[in-house]
Amino acid sequence: MSGETSEPGNMGRMNDPDGSAWVTGLCGDTMEMYLVIENGTVTDATFFTDGCGSSRACGAAAVALAKGKTVEEVLRISPADVADVAGVTSGNDIHCAILPVSTLHRALADYLVRSGRG
Ligand code: FES
């Protein structure tokens, strides 16, 4: 998890996030999330995945939804919210919205534990 890459749609790794996580989904794809949190609000977020096009779209949607929201608001982001924003509607791809939300919530948990709020 070193180095920083930058691609459109907030895809990239972050060197010194306040919270981060990576999760490997049942499909075998891995999602990483990196959060900058200031005064309880997500001020920056990026993701990285080796997954399919739908997982990239859903990762981008998840970080876009998280930015500017409080920790409590981010915890309410659901896979359905992400699928809506990403435009993922097919039954086969809908599971791709679950992976970034799981990763986002784990990154928040990492932040909460690290900051002594968890
Ligand atoms: Fe694995 Fe899309 S097939 S996240």
mmCIF file with all atom_site columns, C-alpha atoms and ligand atoms in Angstrom:
data_model
loop_
_atom_site.group_PDB
_atom_site.id
_atom_site.type_symbol
_atom_site.label_atom_id
_atom_site.label_alt_id
_atom_site.label_comp_id
_atom_site.label_asym_id
_atom_site.label_entity_id
_atom_site.label_seq_id
_atom_site.pdbx_PDB_ins_code
_atom_site.Cartn_x
_atom_site.Cartn_y
_atom_site.Cartn_z
_atom_site.occupancy
_atom_site.B_iso_or_equiv
_atom_site.pdbx_formal_charge
_atom_site.auth_seq_id
_atom_site.auth_comp_id
_atom_site.auth_asym_id
_atom_site.auth_atom_id
_atom_site.pdbx_PDB_model_num
ATOM   1   C  CA  . MET A 1 1   ? 0.000   0.000   0.000   1.00 0.00 ? 1   MET A CA  1
ATOM   2   C  CA  . SER A 1 2   ? 2.747   2.432   -0.817  1.00 0.00 ? 2   SER A CA  1
ATOM   3   C  CA  . GLY A 1 3   ? 3.042   4.938   -3.577  1.00 0.00 ? 3   GLY A CA  1
ATOM   4   C  CA  . GLU A 1 4   ? 0.356   7.121   -4.949  1.00 0.00 ? 4   GLU A CA  1
ATOM   5   C  CA  . THR A 1 5   ? -1.435  6.771   -8.225  1.00 0.00 ? 5   THR A CA  1
ATOM   6   C  CA  . SER A 1 6   ? -3.937  9.123   -9.702  1.00 0.00 ? 6   SER A CA  1
ATOM   7   C  CA  . GLU A 1 7   ? -6.675  8.253   -12.158 1.00 0.00 ? 7   GLU A CA  1
ATOM   8   C  CA  . PRO A 1 8   ? -10.015 9.810   -12.960 1.00 0.00 ? 8   PRO A CA  1
ATOM   9   C  CA  . GLY A 1 9   ? -12.871 9.037   -10.617 1.00 0.00 ? 9   GLY A CA  1
ATOM   10  C  CA  . ASN A 1 10  ? -10.821 9.171   -7.400  1.00 0.00 ? 10  ASN A CA  1
ATOM   11  C  CA  . MET A 1 11  ? -9.091  5.881   -8.173  1.00 0.00 ? 11  MET A CA  1
ATOM   12  C  CA  . GLY A 1 12  ? -5.727  5.755   -6.470  1.00 0.00 ? 12  GLY A CA  1
ATOM   13  C  CA  . ARG A 1 13  ? -3.955  4.993   -3.225  1.00 0.00 ? 13  ARG A CA  1
ATOM   14  C  CA  . MET A 1 14  ? -3.231  7.483   -0.484  1.00 0.00 ? 14  MET A CA  1
ATOM   15  C  CA  . ASN A 1 15  ? 0.026   7.583   1.461   1.00 0.00 ? 15  ASN A CA  1
ATOM   16  C  CA  . ASP A 1 16  ? -1.143  8.854   4.846   1.00 0.00 ? 16  ASP A CA  1
ATOM   17  C  CA  . PRO A 1 17  ? -4.912  8.415   5.263   1.00 0.00 ? 17  PRO A CA  1
ATOM   18  C  CA  . ASP A 1 18  ? -6.794  8.799   8.543   1.00 0.00 ? 18  ASP A CA  1
ATOM   19  C  CA  . GLY A 1 19  ? -8.565  5.521   7.857   1.00 0.00 ? 19  GLY A CA  1
ATOM   20  C  CA  . SER A 1 20  ? -8.052  2.759   5.319   1.00 0.00 ? 20  SER A CA  1
ATOM   21  C  CA  . ALA A 1 21  ? -9.125  -0.787  4.617   1.00 0.00 ? 21  ALA A CA  1
ATOM   22  C  CA  . TRP A 1 22  ? -9.040  -3.460  1.993   1.00 0.00 ? 22  TRP A CA  1
ATOM   23  C  CA  . VAL A 1 23  ? -11.534 -6.238  1.499   1.00 0.00 ? 23  VAL A CA  1
ATOM   24  C  CA  . THR A 1 24  ? -11.517 -9.191  -0.862  1.00 0.00 ? 24  THR A CA  1
ATOM   25  C  CA  . GLY A 1 25  ? -15.022 -9.998  -2.030  1.00 0.00 ? 25  GLY A CA  1
ATOM   26  C  CA  . LEU A 1 26  ? -16.487 -13.422 -2.610  1.00 0.00 ? 26  LEU A CA  1
ATOM   27  C  CA  . CYS A 1 27  ? -15.784 -12.942 -6.325  1.00 0.00 ? 27  CYS A CA  1
ATOM   28  C  CA  . GLY A 1 28  ? -12.049 -12.709 -5.537  1.00 0.00 ? 28  GLY A CA  1
ATOM   29  C  CA  . ASP A 1 29  ? -11.718 -9.007  -6.381  1.00 0.00 ? 29  ASP A CA  1
ATOM   30  C  CA  . THR A 1 30  ? -10.076 -6.705  -3.858  1.00 0.00 ? 30  THR A CA  1
ATOM   31  C  CA  . MET A 1 31  ? -11.171 -3.154  -3.006  1.00 0.00 ? 31  MET A CA  1
ATOM   32  C  CA  . GLU A 1 32  ? -9.082  -0.618  -1.074  1.00 0.00 ? 32  GLU A CA  1
ATOM   33  C  CA  . MET A 1 33  ? -10.420 2.614   0.450   1.00 0.00 ? 33  MET A CA  1
ATOM   34  C  CA  . TYR A 1 34  ? -8.529  5.584   1.854   1.00 0.00 ? 34  TYR A CA  1
ATOM   35  C  CA  . LEU A 1 35  ? -10.170 8.381   3.870   1.00 0.00 ? 35  LEU A CA  1
ATOM   36  C  CA  . VAL A 1 36  ? -9.089  11.797  5.107   1.00 0.00 ? 36  VAL A CA  1
ATOM   37  C  CA  . ILE A 1 37  ? -11.347 12.874  7.980   1.00 0.00 ? 37  ILE A CA  1
ATOM   38  C  CA  . GLU A 1 38  ? -11.268 16.338  9.517   1.00 0.00 ? 38  GLU A CA  1
ATOM   39  C  CA  . ASN A 1 39  ? -13.541 17.362  12.386  1.00 0.00 ? 39  ASN A CA  1
ATOM   40  C  CA  . GLY A 1 40  ? -15.703 14.284  11.856  1.00 0.00 ? 40  GLY A CA  1
ATOM   41  C  CA  . THR A 1 41  ? -16.213 14.917  8.125   1.00 0.00 ? 41  THR A CA  1
ATOM   42  C  CA  . VAL A 1 42  ? -14.730 13.033  5.179   1.00 0.00 ? 42  VAL A CA  1
ATOM   43  C  CA  . THR A 1 43  ? -12.797 15.681  3.271   1.00 0.00 ? 43  THR A CA  1
ATOM   44  C  CA  . ASP A 1 44  ? -11.084 13.332  0.806   1.00 0.00 ? 44  ASP A CA  1
ATOM   45  C  CA  . ALA A 1 45  ? -11.479 9.732   -0.257  1.00 0.00 ? 45  ALA A CA  1
ATOM   46  C  CA  . THR A 1 46  ? -9.965  7.453   -2.855  1.00 0.00 ? 46  THR A CA  1
ATOM   47  C  CA  . PHE A 1 47  ? -10.308 3.815   -3.813  1.00 0.00 ? 47  PHE A CA  1
ATOM   48  C  CA  . PHE A 1 48  ? -8.287  1.228   -5.669  1.00 0.00 ? 48  PHE A CA  1
ATOM   49  C  CA  . THR A 1 49  ? -9.426  -2.094  -7.067  1.00 0.00 ? 49  THR A CA  1
ATOM   50  C  CA  . ASP A 1 50  ? -8.241  -4.901  -9.265  1.00 0.00 ? 50  ASP A CA  1
ATOM   51  C  CA  . GLY A 1 51  ? -11.860 -5.706  -9.979  1.00 0.00 ? 51  GLY A CA  1
ATOM   52  C  CA  . CYS A 1 52  ? -14.242 -5.460  -12.880 1.00 0.00 ? 52  CYS A CA  1
ATOM   53  C  CA  . GLY A 1 53  ? -15.644 -2.360  -14.570 1.00 0.00 ? 53  GLY A CA  1
ATOM   54  C  CA  . SER A 1 54  ? -18.677 -2.417  -12.310 1.00 0.00 ? 54  SER A CA  1
ATOM   55  C  CA  . SER A 1 55  ? -16.514 -2.507  -9.196  1.00 0.00 ? 55  SER A CA  1
ATOM   56  C  CA  . ARG A 1 56  ? -14.563 0.506   -10.494 1.00 0.00 ? 56  ARG A CA  1
ATOM   57  C  CA  . ALA A 1 57  ? -17.796 2.388   -11.142 1.00 0.00 ? 57  ALA A CA  1
ATOM   58  C  CA  . CYS A 1 58  ? -19.145 1.422   -7.727  1.00 0.00 ? 58  CYS A CA  1
ATOM   59  C  CA  . GLY A 1 59  ? -15.866 2.332   -5.986  1.00 0.00 ? 59  GLY A CA  1
ATOM   60  C  CA  . ALA A 1 60  ? -15.934 5.756   -7.621  1.00 0.00 ? 60  ALA A CA  1
ATOM   61  C  CA  . ALA A 1 61  ? -19.580 6.193   -6.617  1.00 0.00 ? 61  ALA A CA  1
ATOM   62  C  CA  . ALA A 1 62  ? -18.885 5.183   -3.012  1.00 0.00 ? 62  ALA A CA  1
ATOM   63  C  CA  . VAL A 1 63  ? -16.062 7.688   -2.536  1.00 0.00 ? 63  VAL A CA  1
ATOM   64  C  CA  . ALA A 1 64  ? -18.073 10.404  -4.311  1.00 0.00 ? 64  ALA A CA  1
ATOM   65  C  CA  . LEU A 1 65  ? -20.971 9.762   -1.921  1.00 0.00 ? 65  LEU A CA  1
ATOM   66  C  CA  . ALA A 1 66  ? -18.665 9.751   1.120   1.00 0.00 ? 66  ALA A CA  1
ATOM   67  C  CA  . LYS A 1 67  ? -16.928 13.052  0.418   1.00 0.00 ? 67  LYS A CA  1
ATOM   68  C  CA  . GLY A 1 68  ? -18.312 15.926  2.447   1.00 0.00 ? 68  GLY A CA  1
ATOM   69  C  CA  . LYS A 1 69  ? -20.346 13.642  4.703   1.00 0.00 ? 69  LYS A CA  1
ATOM   70  C  CA  . THR A 1 70  ? -19.957 13.092  8.439   1.00 0.00 ? 70  THR A CA  1
ATOM   71  C  CA  . VAL A 1 71  ? -18.845 9.721   9.782   1.00 0.00 ? 71  VAL A CA  1
ATOM   72  C  CA  . GLU A 1 72  ? -22.425 9.004   10.851  1.00 0.00 ? 72  GLU A CA  1
ATOM   73  C  CA  . GLU A 1 73  ? -23.772 9.897   7.398   1.00 0.00 ? 73  GLU A CA  1
ATOM   74  C  CA  . VAL A 1 74  ? -21.200 7.690   5.666   1.00 0.00 ? 74  VAL A CA  1
ATOM   75  C  CA  . LEU A 1 75  ? -22.287 4.758   7.816   1.00 0.00 ? 75  LEU A CA  1
ATOM   76  C  CA  . ARG A 1 76  ? -25.760 5.134   6.288   1.00 0.00 ? 76  ARG A CA  1
ATOM   77  C  CA  . ILE A 1 77  ? -24.501 4.792   2.690   1.00 0.00 ? 77  ILE A CA  1
ATOM   78  C  CA  . SER A 1 78  ? -25.927 1.536   1.344   1.00 0.00 ? 78  SER A CA  1
ATOM   79  C  CA  . PRO A 1 79  ? -25.075 -0.681  -1.611  1.00 0.00 ? 79  PRO A CA  1
ATOM   80  C  CA  . ALA A 1 80  ? -28.371 0.444   -3.166  1.00 0.00 ? 80  ALA A CA  1
ATOM   81  C  CA  . ASP A 1 81  ? -27.233 4.099   -2.948  1.00 0.00 ? 81  ASP A CA  1
ATOM   82  C  CA  . VAL A 1 82  ? -23.936 3.184   -4.616  1.00 0.00 ? 82  VAL A CA  1
ATOM   83  C  CA  . ALA A 1 83  ? -25.600 1.114   -7.332  1.00 0.00 ? 83  ALA A CA  1
ATOM   84  C  CA  . ASP A 1 84  ? -27.948 4.019   -8.111  1.00 0.00 ? 84  ASP A CA  1
ATOM   85  C  CA  . VAL A 1 85  ? -25.108 6.526   -8.469  1.00 0.00 ? 85  VAL A CA  1
ATOM   86  C  CA  . ALA A 1 86  ? -22.956 4.075   -10.448 1.00 0.00 ? 86  ALA A CA  1
ATOM   87  C  CA  . GLY A 1 87  ? -25.843 3.181   -12.736 1.00 0.00 ? 87  GLY A CA  1
ATOM   88  C  CA  . VAL A 1 88  ? -25.418 -0.499  -11.950 1.00 0.00 ? 88  VAL A CA  1
ATOM   89  C  CA  . THR A 1 89  ? -28.763 -2.198  -12.328 1.00 0.00 ? 89  THR A CA  1
ATOM   90  C  CA  . SER A 1 90  ? -28.093 -5.675  -13.638 1.00 0.00 ? 90  SER A CA  1
ATOM   91  C  CA  . GLY A 1 91  ? -28.576 -8.544  -11.227 1.00 0.00 ? 91  GLY A CA  1
ATOM   92  C  CA  . ASN A 1 92  ? -25.178 -9.970  -12.071 1.00 0.00 ? 92  ASN A CA  1
ATOM   93  C  CA  . ASP A 1 93  ? -23.331 -6.748  -11.234 1.00 0.00 ? 93  ASP A CA  1
ATOM   94  C  CA  . ILE A 1 94  ? -25.327 -5.575  -8.226  1.00 0.00 ? 94  ILE A CA  1
ATOM   95  C  CA  . HIS A 1 95  ? -23.003 -7.455  -5.862  1.00 0.00 ? 95  HIS A CA  1
ATOM   96  C  CA  . CYS A 1 96  ? -20.206 -5.165  -7.072  1.00 0.00 ? 96  CYS A CA  1
ATOM   97  C  CA  . ALA A 1 97  ? -21.857 -2.361  -5.047  1.00 0.00 ? 97  ALA A CA  1
ATOM   98  C  CA  . ILE A 1 98  ? -21.547 -4.345  -1.822  1.00 0.00 ? 98  ILE A CA  1
ATOM   99  C  CA  . LEU A 1 99  ? -17.747 -4.624  -1.936  1.00 0.00 ? 99  LEU A CA  1
ATOM   100 C  CA  . PRO A 1 100 ? -16.973 -0.861  -1.880  1.00 0.00 ? 100 PRO A CA  1
ATOM   101 C  CA  . VAL A 1 101 ? -19.549 -0.195  0.840   1.00 0.00 ? 101 VAL A CA  1
ATOM   102 C  CA  . SER A 1 102 ? -18.085 -2.975  3.003   1.00 0.00 ? 102 SER A CA  1
ATOM   103 C  CA  . THR A 1 103 ? -14.624 -1.515  2.426   1.00 0.00 ? 103 THR A CA  1
ATOM   104 C  CA  . LEU A 1 104 ? -15.789 2.039   3.130   1.00 0.00 ? 104 LEU A CA  1
ATOM   105 C  CA  . HIS A 1 105 ? -17.308 0.999   6.433   1.00 0.00 ? 105 HIS A CA  1
ATOM   106 C  CA  . ARG A 1 106 ? -14.172 -0.907  7.420   1.00 0.00 ? 106 ARG A CA  1
ATOM   107 C  CA  . ALA A 1 107 ? -12.061 2.165   6.606   1.00 0.00 ? 107 ALA A CA  1
ATOM   108 C  CA  . LEU A 1 108 ? -14.323 4.173   8.908   1.00 0.00 ? 108 LEU A CA  1
ATOM   109 C  CA  . ALA A 1 109 ? -13.881 1.564   11.621  1.00 0.00 ? 109 ALA A CA  1
ATOM   110 C  CA  . ASP A 1 110 ? -10.113 1.841   11.144  1.00 0.00 ? 110 ASP A CA  1
ATOM   111 C  CA  . TYR A 1 111 ? -10.382 5.622   11.602  1.00 0.00 ? 111 TYR A CA  1
ATOM   112 C  CA  . LEU A 1 112 ? -12.570 5.274   14.700  1.00 0.00 ? 112 LEU A CA  1
ATOM   113 C  CA  . VAL A 1 113 ? -10.228 2.763   16.341  1.00 0.00 ? 113 VAL A CA  1
ATOM   114 C  CA  . ARG A 1 114 ? -7.105  4.750   15.427  1.00 0.00 ? 114 ARG A CA  1
ATOM   115 C  CA  . SER A 1 115 ? -8.569  7.999   16.725  1.00 0.00 ? 115 SER A CA  1
ATOM   116 C  CA  . GLY A 1 116 ? -9.821  6.385   19.925  1.00 0.00 ? 116 GLY A CA  1
ATOM   117 C  CA  . ARG A 1 117 ? -13.474 6.992   19.070  1.00 0.00 ? 117 ARG A CA  1
ATOM   118 C  CA  . GLY A 1 118 ? -14.393 3.402   18.374  1.00 0.00 ? 118 GLY A CA  1
HETATM 119 FE FE1 . FES B 2 .   ? -16.004 -8.706  -8.283  1.00 0.00 ? 1   FES B FE1 1
HETATM 120 FE FE2 . FES B 2 .   ? -17.442 -6.929  -9.681  1.00 0.00 ? 1   FES B FE2 1
HETATM 121 S  S1  . FES B 2 .   ? -17.087 -9.037  -10.153 1.00 0.00 ? 1   FES B S1  1
HETATM 122 S  S2  . FES B 2 .   ? -16.581 -6.715  -7.702  1.00 0.00 ? 1   FES B S2  1
#
